[in-house]
PDB file of C-alpha atoms in Angstrom:
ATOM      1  CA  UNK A  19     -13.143  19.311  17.754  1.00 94.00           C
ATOM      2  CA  UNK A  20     -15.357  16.259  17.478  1.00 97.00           C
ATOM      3  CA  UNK A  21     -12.744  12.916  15.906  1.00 98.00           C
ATOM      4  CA  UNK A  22     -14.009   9.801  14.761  1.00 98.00           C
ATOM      5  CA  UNK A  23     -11.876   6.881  15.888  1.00 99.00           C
ATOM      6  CA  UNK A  24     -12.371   3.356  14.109  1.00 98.00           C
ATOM      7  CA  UNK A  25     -10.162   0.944  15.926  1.00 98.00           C
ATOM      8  CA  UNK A  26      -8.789  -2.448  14.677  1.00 98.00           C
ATOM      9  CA  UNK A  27      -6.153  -4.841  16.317  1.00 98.00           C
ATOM     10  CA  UNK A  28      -3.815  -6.090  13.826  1.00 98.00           C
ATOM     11  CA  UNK A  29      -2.158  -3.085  13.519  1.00 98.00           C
ATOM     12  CA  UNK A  30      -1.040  -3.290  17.219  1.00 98.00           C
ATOM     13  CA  UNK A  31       2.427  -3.272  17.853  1.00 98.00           C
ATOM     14  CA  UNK A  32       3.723  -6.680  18.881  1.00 98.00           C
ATOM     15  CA  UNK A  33       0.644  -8.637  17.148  1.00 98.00           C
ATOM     16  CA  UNK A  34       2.132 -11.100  14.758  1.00 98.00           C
ATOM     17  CA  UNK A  35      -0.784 -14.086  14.586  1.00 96.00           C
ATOM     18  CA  UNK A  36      -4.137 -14.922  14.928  1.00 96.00           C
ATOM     19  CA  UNK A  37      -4.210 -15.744  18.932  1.00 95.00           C
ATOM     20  CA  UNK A  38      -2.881 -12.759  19.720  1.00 97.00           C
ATOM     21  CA  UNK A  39      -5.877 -10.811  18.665  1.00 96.00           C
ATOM     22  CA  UNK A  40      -9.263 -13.506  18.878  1.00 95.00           C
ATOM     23  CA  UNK A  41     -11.251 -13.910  22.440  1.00 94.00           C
ATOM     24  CA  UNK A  42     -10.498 -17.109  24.228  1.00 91.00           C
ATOM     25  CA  UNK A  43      -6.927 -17.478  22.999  1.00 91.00           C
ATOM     26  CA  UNK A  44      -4.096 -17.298  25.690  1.00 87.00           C
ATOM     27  CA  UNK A  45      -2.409 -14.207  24.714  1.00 93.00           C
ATOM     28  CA  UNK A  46      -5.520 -12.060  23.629  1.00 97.00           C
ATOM     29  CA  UNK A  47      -5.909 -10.850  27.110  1.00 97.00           C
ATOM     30  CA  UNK A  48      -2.315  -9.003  26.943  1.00 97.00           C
ATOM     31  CA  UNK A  49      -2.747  -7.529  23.575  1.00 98.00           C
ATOM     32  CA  UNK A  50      -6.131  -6.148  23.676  1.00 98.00           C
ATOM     33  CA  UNK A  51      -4.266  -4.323  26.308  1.00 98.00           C
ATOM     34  CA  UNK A  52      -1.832  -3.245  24.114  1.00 98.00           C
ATOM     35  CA  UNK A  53      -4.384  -2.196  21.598  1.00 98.00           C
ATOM     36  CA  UNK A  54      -6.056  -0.129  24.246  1.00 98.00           C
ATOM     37  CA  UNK A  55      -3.096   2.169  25.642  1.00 98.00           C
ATOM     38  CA  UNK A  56      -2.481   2.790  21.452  1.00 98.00           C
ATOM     39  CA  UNK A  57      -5.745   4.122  21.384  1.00 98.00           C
ATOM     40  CA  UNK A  58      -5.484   6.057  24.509  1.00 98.00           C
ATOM     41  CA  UNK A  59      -2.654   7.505  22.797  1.00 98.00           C
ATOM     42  CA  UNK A  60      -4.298   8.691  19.737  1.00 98.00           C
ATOM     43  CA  UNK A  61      -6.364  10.622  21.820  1.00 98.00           C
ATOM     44  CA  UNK A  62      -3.939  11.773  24.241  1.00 98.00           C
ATOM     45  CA  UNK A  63      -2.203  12.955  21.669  1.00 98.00           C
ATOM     46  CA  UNK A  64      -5.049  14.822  20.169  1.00 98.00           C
ATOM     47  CA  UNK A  65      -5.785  16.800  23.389  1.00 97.00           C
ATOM     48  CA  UNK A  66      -2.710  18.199  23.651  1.00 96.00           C
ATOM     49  CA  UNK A  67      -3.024  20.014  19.884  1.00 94.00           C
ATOM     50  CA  UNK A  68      -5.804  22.507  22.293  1.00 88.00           C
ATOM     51  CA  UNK A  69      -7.666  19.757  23.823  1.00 87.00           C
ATOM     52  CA  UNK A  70      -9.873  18.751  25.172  1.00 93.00           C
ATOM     53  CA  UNK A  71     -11.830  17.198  22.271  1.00 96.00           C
ATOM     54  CA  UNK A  72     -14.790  15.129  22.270  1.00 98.00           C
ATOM     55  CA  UNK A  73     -14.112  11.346  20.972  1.00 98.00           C
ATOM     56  CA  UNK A  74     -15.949   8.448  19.762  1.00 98.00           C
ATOM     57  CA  UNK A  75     -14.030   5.507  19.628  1.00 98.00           C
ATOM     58  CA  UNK A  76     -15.576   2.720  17.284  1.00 98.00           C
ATOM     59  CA  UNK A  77     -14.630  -0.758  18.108  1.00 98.00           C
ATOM     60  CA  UNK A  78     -13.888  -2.446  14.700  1.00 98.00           C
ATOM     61  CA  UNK A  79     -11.793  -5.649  15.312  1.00 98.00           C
ATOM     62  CA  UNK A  80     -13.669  -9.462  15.269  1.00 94.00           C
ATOM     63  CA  UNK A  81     -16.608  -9.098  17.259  1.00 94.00           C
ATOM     64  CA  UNK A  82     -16.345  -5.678  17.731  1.00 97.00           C
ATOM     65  CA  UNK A  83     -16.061  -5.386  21.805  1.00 97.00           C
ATOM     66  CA  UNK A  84     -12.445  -5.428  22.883  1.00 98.00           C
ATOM     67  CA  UNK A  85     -11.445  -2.474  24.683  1.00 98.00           C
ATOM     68  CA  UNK A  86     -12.728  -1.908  28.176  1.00 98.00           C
ATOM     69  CA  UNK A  87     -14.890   1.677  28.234  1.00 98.00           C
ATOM     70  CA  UNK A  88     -13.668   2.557  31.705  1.00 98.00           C
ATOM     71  CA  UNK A  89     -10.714   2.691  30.787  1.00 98.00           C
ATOM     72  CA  UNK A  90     -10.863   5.091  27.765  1.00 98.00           C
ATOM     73  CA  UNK A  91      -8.915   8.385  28.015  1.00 98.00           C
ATOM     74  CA  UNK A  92     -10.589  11.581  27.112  1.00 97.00           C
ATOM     75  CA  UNK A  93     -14.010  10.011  28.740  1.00 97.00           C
ATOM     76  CA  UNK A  94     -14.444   8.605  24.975  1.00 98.00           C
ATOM     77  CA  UNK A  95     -17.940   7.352  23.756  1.00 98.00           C
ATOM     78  CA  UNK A  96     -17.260   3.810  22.858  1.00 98.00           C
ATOM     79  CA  UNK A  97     -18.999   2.059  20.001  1.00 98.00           C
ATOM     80  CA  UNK A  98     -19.380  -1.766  20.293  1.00 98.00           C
ATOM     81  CA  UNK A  99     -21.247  -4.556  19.437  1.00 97.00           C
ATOM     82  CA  UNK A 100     -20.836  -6.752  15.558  1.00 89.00           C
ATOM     83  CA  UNK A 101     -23.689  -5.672  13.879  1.00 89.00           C
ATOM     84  CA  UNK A 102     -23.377  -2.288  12.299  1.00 95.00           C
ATOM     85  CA  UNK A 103     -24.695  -0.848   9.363  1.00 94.00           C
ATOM     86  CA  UNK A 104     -21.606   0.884   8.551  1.00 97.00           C
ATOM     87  CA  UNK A 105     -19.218  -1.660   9.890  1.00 97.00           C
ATOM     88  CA  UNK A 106     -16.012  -0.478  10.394  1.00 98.00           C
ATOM     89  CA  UNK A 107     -17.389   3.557  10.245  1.00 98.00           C
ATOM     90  CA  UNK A 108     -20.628   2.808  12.215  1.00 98.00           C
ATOM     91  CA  UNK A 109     -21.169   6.201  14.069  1.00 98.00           C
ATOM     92  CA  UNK A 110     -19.318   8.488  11.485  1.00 98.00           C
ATOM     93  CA  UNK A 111     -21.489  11.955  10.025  1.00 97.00           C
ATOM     94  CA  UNK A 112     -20.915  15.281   9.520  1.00 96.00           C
ATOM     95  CA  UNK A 113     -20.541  16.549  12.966  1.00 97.00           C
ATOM     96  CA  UNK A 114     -17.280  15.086  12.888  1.00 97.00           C
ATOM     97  CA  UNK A 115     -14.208  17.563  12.353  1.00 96.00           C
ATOM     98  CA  UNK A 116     -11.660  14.506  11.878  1.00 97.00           C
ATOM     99  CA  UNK A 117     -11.418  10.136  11.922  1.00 98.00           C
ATOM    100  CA  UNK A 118      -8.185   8.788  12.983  1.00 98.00           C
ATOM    101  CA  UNK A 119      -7.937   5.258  11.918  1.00 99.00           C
ATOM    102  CA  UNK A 120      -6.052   3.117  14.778  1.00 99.00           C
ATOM    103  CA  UNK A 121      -3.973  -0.306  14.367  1.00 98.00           C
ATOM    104  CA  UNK A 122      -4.764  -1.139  10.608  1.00 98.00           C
ATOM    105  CA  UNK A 123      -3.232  -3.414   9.051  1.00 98.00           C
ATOM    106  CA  UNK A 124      -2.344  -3.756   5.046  1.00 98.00           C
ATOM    107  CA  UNK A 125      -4.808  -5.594   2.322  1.00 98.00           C
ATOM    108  CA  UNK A 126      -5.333  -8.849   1.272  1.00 95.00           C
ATOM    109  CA  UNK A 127      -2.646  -8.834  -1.791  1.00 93.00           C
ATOM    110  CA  UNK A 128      -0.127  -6.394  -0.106  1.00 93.00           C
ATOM    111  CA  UNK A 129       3.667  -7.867   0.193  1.00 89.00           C
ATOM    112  CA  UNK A 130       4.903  -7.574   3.571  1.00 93.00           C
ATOM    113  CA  UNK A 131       1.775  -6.805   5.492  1.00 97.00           C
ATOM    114  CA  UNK A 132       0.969  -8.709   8.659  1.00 97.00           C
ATOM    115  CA  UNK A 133      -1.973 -10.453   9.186  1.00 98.00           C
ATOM    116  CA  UNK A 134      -3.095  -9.313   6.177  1.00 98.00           C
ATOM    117  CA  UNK A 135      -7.131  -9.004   4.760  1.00 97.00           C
ATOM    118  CA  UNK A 136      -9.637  -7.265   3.754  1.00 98.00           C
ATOM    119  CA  UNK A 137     -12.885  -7.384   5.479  1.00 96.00           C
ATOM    120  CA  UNK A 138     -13.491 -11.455   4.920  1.00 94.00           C
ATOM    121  CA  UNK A 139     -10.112 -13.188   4.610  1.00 92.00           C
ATOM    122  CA  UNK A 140     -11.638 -16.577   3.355  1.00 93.00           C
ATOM    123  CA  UNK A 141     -13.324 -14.535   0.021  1.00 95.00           C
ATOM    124  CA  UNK A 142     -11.990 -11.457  -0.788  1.00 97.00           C
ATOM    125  CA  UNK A 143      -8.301 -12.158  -2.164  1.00 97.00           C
ATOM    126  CA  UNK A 144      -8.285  -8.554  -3.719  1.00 98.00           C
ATOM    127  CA  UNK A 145      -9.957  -4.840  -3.900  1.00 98.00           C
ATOM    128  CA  UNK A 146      -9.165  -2.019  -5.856  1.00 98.00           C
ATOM    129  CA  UNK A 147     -10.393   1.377  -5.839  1.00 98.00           C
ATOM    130  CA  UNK A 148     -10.822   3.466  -8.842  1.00 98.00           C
ATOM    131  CA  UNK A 149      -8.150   1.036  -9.769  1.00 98.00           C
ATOM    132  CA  UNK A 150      -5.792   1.585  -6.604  1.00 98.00           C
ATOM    133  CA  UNK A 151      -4.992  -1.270  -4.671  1.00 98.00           C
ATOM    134  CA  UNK A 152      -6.989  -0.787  -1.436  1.00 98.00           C
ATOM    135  CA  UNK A 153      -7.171  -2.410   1.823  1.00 98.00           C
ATOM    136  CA  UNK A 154      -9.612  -1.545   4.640  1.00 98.00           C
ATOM    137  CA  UNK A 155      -8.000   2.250   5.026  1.00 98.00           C
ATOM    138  CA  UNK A 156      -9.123   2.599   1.555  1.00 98.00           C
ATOM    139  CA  UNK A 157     -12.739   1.510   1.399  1.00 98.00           C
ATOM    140  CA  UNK A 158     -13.273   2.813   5.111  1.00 98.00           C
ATOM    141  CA  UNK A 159     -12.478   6.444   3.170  1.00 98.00           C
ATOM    142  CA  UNK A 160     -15.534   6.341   1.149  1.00 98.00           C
ATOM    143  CA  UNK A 161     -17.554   6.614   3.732  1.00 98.00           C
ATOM    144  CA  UNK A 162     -15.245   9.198   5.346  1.00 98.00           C
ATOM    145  CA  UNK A 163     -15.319  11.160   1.554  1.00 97.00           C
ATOM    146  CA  UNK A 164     -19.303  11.117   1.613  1.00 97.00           C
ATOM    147  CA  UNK A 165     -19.693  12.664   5.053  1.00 96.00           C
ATOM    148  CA  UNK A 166     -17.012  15.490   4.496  1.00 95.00           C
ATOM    149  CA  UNK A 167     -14.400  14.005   7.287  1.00 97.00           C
ATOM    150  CA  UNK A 168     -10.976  13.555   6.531  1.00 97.00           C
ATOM    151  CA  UNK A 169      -9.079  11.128   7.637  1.00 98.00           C
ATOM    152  CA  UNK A 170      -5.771  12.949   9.470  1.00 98.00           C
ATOM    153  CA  UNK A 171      -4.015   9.781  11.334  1.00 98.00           C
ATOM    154  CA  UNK A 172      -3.403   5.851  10.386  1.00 98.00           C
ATOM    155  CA  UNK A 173      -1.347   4.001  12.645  1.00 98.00           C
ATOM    156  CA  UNK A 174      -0.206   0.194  11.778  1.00 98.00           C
ATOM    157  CA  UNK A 175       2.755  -0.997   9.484  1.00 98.00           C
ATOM    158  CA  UNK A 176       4.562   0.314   6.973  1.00 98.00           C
ATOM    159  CA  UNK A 177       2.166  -1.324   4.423  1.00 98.00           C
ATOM    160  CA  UNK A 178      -0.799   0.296   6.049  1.00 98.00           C
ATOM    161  CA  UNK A 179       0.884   3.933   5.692  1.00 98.00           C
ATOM    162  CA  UNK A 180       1.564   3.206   2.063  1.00 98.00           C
ATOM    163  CA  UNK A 181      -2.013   1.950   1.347  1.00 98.00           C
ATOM    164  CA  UNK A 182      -3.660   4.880   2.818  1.00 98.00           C
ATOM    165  CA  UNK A 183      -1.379   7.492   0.622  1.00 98.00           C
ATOM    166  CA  UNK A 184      -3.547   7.787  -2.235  1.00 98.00           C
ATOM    167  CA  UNK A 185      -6.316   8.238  -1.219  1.00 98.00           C
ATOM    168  CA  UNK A 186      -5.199  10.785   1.842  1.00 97.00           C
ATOM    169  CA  UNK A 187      -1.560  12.362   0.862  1.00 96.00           C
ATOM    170  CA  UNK A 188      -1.965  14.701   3.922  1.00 94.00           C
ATOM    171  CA  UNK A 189      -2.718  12.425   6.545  1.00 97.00           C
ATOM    172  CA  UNK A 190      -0.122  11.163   9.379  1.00 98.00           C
ATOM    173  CA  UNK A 191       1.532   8.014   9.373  1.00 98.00           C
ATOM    174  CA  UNK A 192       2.899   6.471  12.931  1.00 98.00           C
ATOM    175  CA  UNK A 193       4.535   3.361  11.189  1.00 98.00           C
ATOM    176  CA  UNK A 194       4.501   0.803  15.136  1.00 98.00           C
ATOM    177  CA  UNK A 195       5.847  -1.777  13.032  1.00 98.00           C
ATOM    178  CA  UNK A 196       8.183  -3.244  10.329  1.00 98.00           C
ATOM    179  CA  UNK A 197       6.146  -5.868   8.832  1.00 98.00           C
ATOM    180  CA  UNK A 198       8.892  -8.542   7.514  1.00 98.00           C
ATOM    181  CA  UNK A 199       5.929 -11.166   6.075  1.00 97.00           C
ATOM    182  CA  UNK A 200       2.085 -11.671   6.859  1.00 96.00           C
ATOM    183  CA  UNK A 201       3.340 -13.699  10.197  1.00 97.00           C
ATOM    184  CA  UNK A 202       6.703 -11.836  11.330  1.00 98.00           C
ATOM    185  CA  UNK A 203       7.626  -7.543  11.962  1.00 98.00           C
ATOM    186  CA  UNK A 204       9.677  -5.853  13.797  1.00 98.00           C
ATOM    187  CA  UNK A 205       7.599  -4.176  16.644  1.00 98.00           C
ATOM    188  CA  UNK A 206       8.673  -0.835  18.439  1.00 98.00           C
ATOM    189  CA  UNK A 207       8.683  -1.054  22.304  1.00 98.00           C
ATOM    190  CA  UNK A 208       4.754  -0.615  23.565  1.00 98.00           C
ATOM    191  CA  UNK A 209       6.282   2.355  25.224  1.00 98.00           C
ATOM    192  CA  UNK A 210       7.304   4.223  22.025  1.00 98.00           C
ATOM    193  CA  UNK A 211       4.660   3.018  19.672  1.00 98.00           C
ATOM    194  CA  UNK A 212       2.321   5.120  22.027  1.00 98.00           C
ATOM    195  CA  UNK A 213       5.174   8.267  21.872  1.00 98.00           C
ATOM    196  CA  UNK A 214       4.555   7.844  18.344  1.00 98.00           C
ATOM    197  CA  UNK A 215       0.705   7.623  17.958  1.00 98.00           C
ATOM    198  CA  UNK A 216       0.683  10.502  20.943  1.00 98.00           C
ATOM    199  CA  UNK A 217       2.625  12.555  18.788  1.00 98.00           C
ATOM    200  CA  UNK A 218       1.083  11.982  14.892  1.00 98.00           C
ATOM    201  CA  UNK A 219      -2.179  12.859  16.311  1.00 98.00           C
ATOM    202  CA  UNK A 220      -1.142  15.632  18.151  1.00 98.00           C
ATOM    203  CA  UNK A 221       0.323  16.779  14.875  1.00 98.00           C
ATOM    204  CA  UNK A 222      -2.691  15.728  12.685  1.00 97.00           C
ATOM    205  CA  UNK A 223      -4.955  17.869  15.000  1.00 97.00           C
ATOM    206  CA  UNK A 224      -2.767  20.970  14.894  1.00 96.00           C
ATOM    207  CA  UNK A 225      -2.685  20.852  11.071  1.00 94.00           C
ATOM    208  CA  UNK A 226      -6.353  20.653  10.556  1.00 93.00           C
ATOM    209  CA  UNK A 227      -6.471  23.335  12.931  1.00 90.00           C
ATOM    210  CA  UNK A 228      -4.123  25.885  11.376  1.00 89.00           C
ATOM    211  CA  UNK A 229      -6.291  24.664   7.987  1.00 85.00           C
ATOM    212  CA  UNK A 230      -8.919  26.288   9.612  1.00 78.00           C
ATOM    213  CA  UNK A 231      -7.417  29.293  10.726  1.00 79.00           C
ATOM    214  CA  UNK A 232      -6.549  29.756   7.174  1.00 75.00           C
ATOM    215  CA  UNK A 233     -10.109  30.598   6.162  1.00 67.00           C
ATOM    216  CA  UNK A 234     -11.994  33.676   7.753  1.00 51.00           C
ATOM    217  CA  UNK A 235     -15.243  31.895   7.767  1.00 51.00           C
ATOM    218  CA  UNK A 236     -14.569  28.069   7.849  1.00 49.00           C
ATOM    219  CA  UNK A 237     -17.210  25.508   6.108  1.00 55.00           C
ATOM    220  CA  UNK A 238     -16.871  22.106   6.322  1.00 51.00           C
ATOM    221  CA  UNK A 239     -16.388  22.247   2.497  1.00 50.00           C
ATOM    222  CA  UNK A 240     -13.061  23.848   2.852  1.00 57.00           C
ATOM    223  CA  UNK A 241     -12.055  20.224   4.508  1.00 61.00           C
ATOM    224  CA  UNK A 242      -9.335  18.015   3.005  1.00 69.00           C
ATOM    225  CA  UNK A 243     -11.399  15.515   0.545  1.00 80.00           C
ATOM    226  CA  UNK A 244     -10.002  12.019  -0.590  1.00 89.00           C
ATOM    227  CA  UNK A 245      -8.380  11.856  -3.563  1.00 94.00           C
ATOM    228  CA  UNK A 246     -11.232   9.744  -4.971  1.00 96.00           C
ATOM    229  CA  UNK A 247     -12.765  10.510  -7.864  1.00 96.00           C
ATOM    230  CA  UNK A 248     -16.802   9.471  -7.802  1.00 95.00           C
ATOM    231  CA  UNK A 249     -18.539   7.781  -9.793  1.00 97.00           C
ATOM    232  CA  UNK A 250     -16.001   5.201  -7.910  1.00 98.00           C
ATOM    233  CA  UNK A 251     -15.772   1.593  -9.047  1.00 98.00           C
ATOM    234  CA  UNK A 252     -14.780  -0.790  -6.394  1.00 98.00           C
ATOM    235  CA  UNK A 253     -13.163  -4.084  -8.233  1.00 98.00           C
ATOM    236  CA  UNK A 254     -13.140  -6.883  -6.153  1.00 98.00           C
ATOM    237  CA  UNK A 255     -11.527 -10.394  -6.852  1.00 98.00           C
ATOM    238  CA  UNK A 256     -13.002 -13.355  -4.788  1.00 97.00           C
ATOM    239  CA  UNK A 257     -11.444 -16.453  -3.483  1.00 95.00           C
ATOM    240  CA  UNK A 258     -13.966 -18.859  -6.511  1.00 94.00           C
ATOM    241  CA  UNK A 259     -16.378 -18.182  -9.047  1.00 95.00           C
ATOM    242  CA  UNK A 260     -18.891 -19.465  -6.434  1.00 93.00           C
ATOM    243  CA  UNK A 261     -18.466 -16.483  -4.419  1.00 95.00           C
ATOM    244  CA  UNK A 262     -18.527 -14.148  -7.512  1.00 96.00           C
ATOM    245  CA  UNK A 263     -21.857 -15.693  -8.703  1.00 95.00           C
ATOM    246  CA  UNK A 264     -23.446 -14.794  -4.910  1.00 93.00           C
ATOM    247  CA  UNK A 265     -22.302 -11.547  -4.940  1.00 95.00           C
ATOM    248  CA  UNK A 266     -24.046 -10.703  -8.567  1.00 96.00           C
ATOM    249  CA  UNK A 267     -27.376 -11.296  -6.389  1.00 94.00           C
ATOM    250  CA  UNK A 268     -26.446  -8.089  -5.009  1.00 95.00           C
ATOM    251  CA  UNK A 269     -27.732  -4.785  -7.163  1.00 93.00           C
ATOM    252  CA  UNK A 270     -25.054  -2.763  -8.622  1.00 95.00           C
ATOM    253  CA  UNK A 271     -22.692  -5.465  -8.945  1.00 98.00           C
ATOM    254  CA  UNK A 272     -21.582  -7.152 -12.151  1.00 97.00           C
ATOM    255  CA  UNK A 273     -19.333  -9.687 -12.984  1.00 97.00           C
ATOM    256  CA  UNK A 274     -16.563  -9.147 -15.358  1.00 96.00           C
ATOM    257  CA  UNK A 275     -16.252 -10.399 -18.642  1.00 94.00           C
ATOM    258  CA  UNK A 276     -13.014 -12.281 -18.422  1.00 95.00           C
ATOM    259  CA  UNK A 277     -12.288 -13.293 -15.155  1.00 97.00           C
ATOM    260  CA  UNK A 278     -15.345 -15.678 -12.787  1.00 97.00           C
ATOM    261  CA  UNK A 279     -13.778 -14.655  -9.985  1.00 97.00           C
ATOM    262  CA  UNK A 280     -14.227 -10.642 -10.527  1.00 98.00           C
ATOM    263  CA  UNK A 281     -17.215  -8.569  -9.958  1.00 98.00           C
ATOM    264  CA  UNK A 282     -17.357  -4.507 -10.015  1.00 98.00           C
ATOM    265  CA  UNK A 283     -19.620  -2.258  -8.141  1.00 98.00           C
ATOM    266  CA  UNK A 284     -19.833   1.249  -9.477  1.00 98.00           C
ATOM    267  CA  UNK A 285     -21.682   4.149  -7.418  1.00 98.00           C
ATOM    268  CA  UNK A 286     -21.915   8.055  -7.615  1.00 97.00           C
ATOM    269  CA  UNK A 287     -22.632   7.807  -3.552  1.00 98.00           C
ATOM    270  CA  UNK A 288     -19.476   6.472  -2.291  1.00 98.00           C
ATOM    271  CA  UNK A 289     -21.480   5.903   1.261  1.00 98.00           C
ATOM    272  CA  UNK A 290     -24.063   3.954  -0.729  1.00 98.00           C
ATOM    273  CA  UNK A 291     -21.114   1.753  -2.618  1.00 98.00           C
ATOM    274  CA  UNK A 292     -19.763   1.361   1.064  1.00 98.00           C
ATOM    275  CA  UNK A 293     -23.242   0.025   2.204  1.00 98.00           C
ATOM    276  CA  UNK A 294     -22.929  -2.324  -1.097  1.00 98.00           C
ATOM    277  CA  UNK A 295     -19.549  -3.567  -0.612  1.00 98.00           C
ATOM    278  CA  UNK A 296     -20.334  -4.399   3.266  1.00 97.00           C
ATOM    279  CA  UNK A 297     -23.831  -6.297   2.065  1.00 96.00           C
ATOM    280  CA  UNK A 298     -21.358  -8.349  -0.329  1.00 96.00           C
ATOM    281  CA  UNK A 299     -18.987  -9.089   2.530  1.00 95.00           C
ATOM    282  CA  UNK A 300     -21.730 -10.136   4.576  1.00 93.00           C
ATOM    283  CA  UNK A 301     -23.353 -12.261   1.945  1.00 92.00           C
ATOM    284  CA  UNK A 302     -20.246 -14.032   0.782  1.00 88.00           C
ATOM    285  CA  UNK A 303     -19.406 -14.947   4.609  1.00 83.00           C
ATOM    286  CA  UNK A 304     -21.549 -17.749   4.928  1.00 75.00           C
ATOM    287  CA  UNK A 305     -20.347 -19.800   1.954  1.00 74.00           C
ATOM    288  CA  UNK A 306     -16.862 -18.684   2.508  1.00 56.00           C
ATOM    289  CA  UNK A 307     -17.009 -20.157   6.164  1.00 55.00           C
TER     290      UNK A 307
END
């Protein structure tokens, strides 16, 4: 199998703040560490379901190179570098048999979510999905949906395995962390959060597998598909009205009638409203900041 891994940090076990996971700080230098062996287990943990598989690890966290590409297991293709077209899913398409998304963390309005955001902390308060309360797992499954890849593994909090159930019921959860508020959780050992992730990939692999057993002659449209119904409306609720006016510059997204701070992008093509939402993120940074 080919998987699609899209990587973030604050999902790590043990990463409670800010200077545990931005380049320069003290402590970032131990927990990109820690970050690294939780990927290593995701795709340990994959090759053992009839491995071994061929990876591509997308770096998704801050500037986007924090793992160390010699040290990769599986001999992983590593994606780095900030500026991607498809962000968080650069490298994704439809040679992909499955994306495992690795230390996410829960959305800008969840309770009990550590170091929680979407995308741009300083201007996106809120997003919703077809109405659903989404974080990053969420909107990172559009692109996922338009490609025909389903998303089998999360691995983060306990808010991060909630937000990802709607859209993709069958996928596994390896819950590293208790988060107790956005700057405190209860952390399994390093050792065990990697038992964990080892294990819910190794079982998200053989699932997808025996899926595929099931049909005589597999096609990739006999896949698991998110539970998201297109045209999809992404509602978004900025930080000001400012930010709401800017992102109305954008085509495809309006501003709602009652509330400045709103605007809504609708889209049959959830890759395209991916490619929208990211261009609004982007835009919206530099006033934000």
């Amino acid at each position: 199998m080919k998987i699609f891994i899209s990587s973030d940090m604050e999902g790590t076990a043990g990463v409670v703040n800010w200077e545990q996971c931005r380049p320069g700080q003290h402590d970032y230098e131990h927990y990109r560490g820690l970050l690294q062996e939780e990927v290593n287990a995701a795709i340990d943990g994959a090759n053992l379901a009839g491995g071994p598989h061929e990876f591509l690890v997308n770096d998704s966290h801050g500037r986007m190179a924090n793992l160390r590409p010699e040290l990769l297991s599986g001999r992983a293709s590593y994606l780095s570098g900030h500026h991607k077209p498809l962000y968080m899913m650069q490298g994704l398409d439809e040679s992909f048999d499955a994306c495992f998304f690795v230390s996410y963390h829960g959305s800008a309005s969840a309770e009990s979510a550590t170091l929680s955001h979407t995308y741009n902390p300083a201007a996106i308060a809120q997003v919703r999905l077809n109405g659903t309360l989404a974080g990053e797992s969420g909107i990172n499954s559009l692109v996922a949906q338009g490609y025909g890849v389903p998303v089998v593994l999360v691995t983060g909090d306990q808010t991060t395995a909630r937000e990802l159930e709607p859209f993709w019921p069958q996928a596994q959860a390896a819950v590293v962390k208790q988060s107790v508020s956005r700057f405190a959780a209860e952390s399994l050992h390093p050792a065990r959060a990697r038992e964990l992730i080892a294990d819910h990939a190794r079982q998200a692999i053989d699932s997808l597998r025996e899926q595929h057993e099931r049909h005589e002659r597999y096609e990739r449209h006999d896949k698991p598909t998110a539970r998201i119904d297109t045209p999809a409306t992404l509602t978004i609720r900025l930080r000001n009205p400012d930010l709401a006016e800017m992102a109305t510059w954008l085509e495809r997204v309006e501003r709602d009638d009652q509330d400045p701070t709103v605007v809504r992008i609708a889209d049959d093509d959830p890759i395209r409203l991916y490619r929208t939402f990211v261009m609004l993120v982007m835009l919206t940074r530099g006033i934000a900041e």
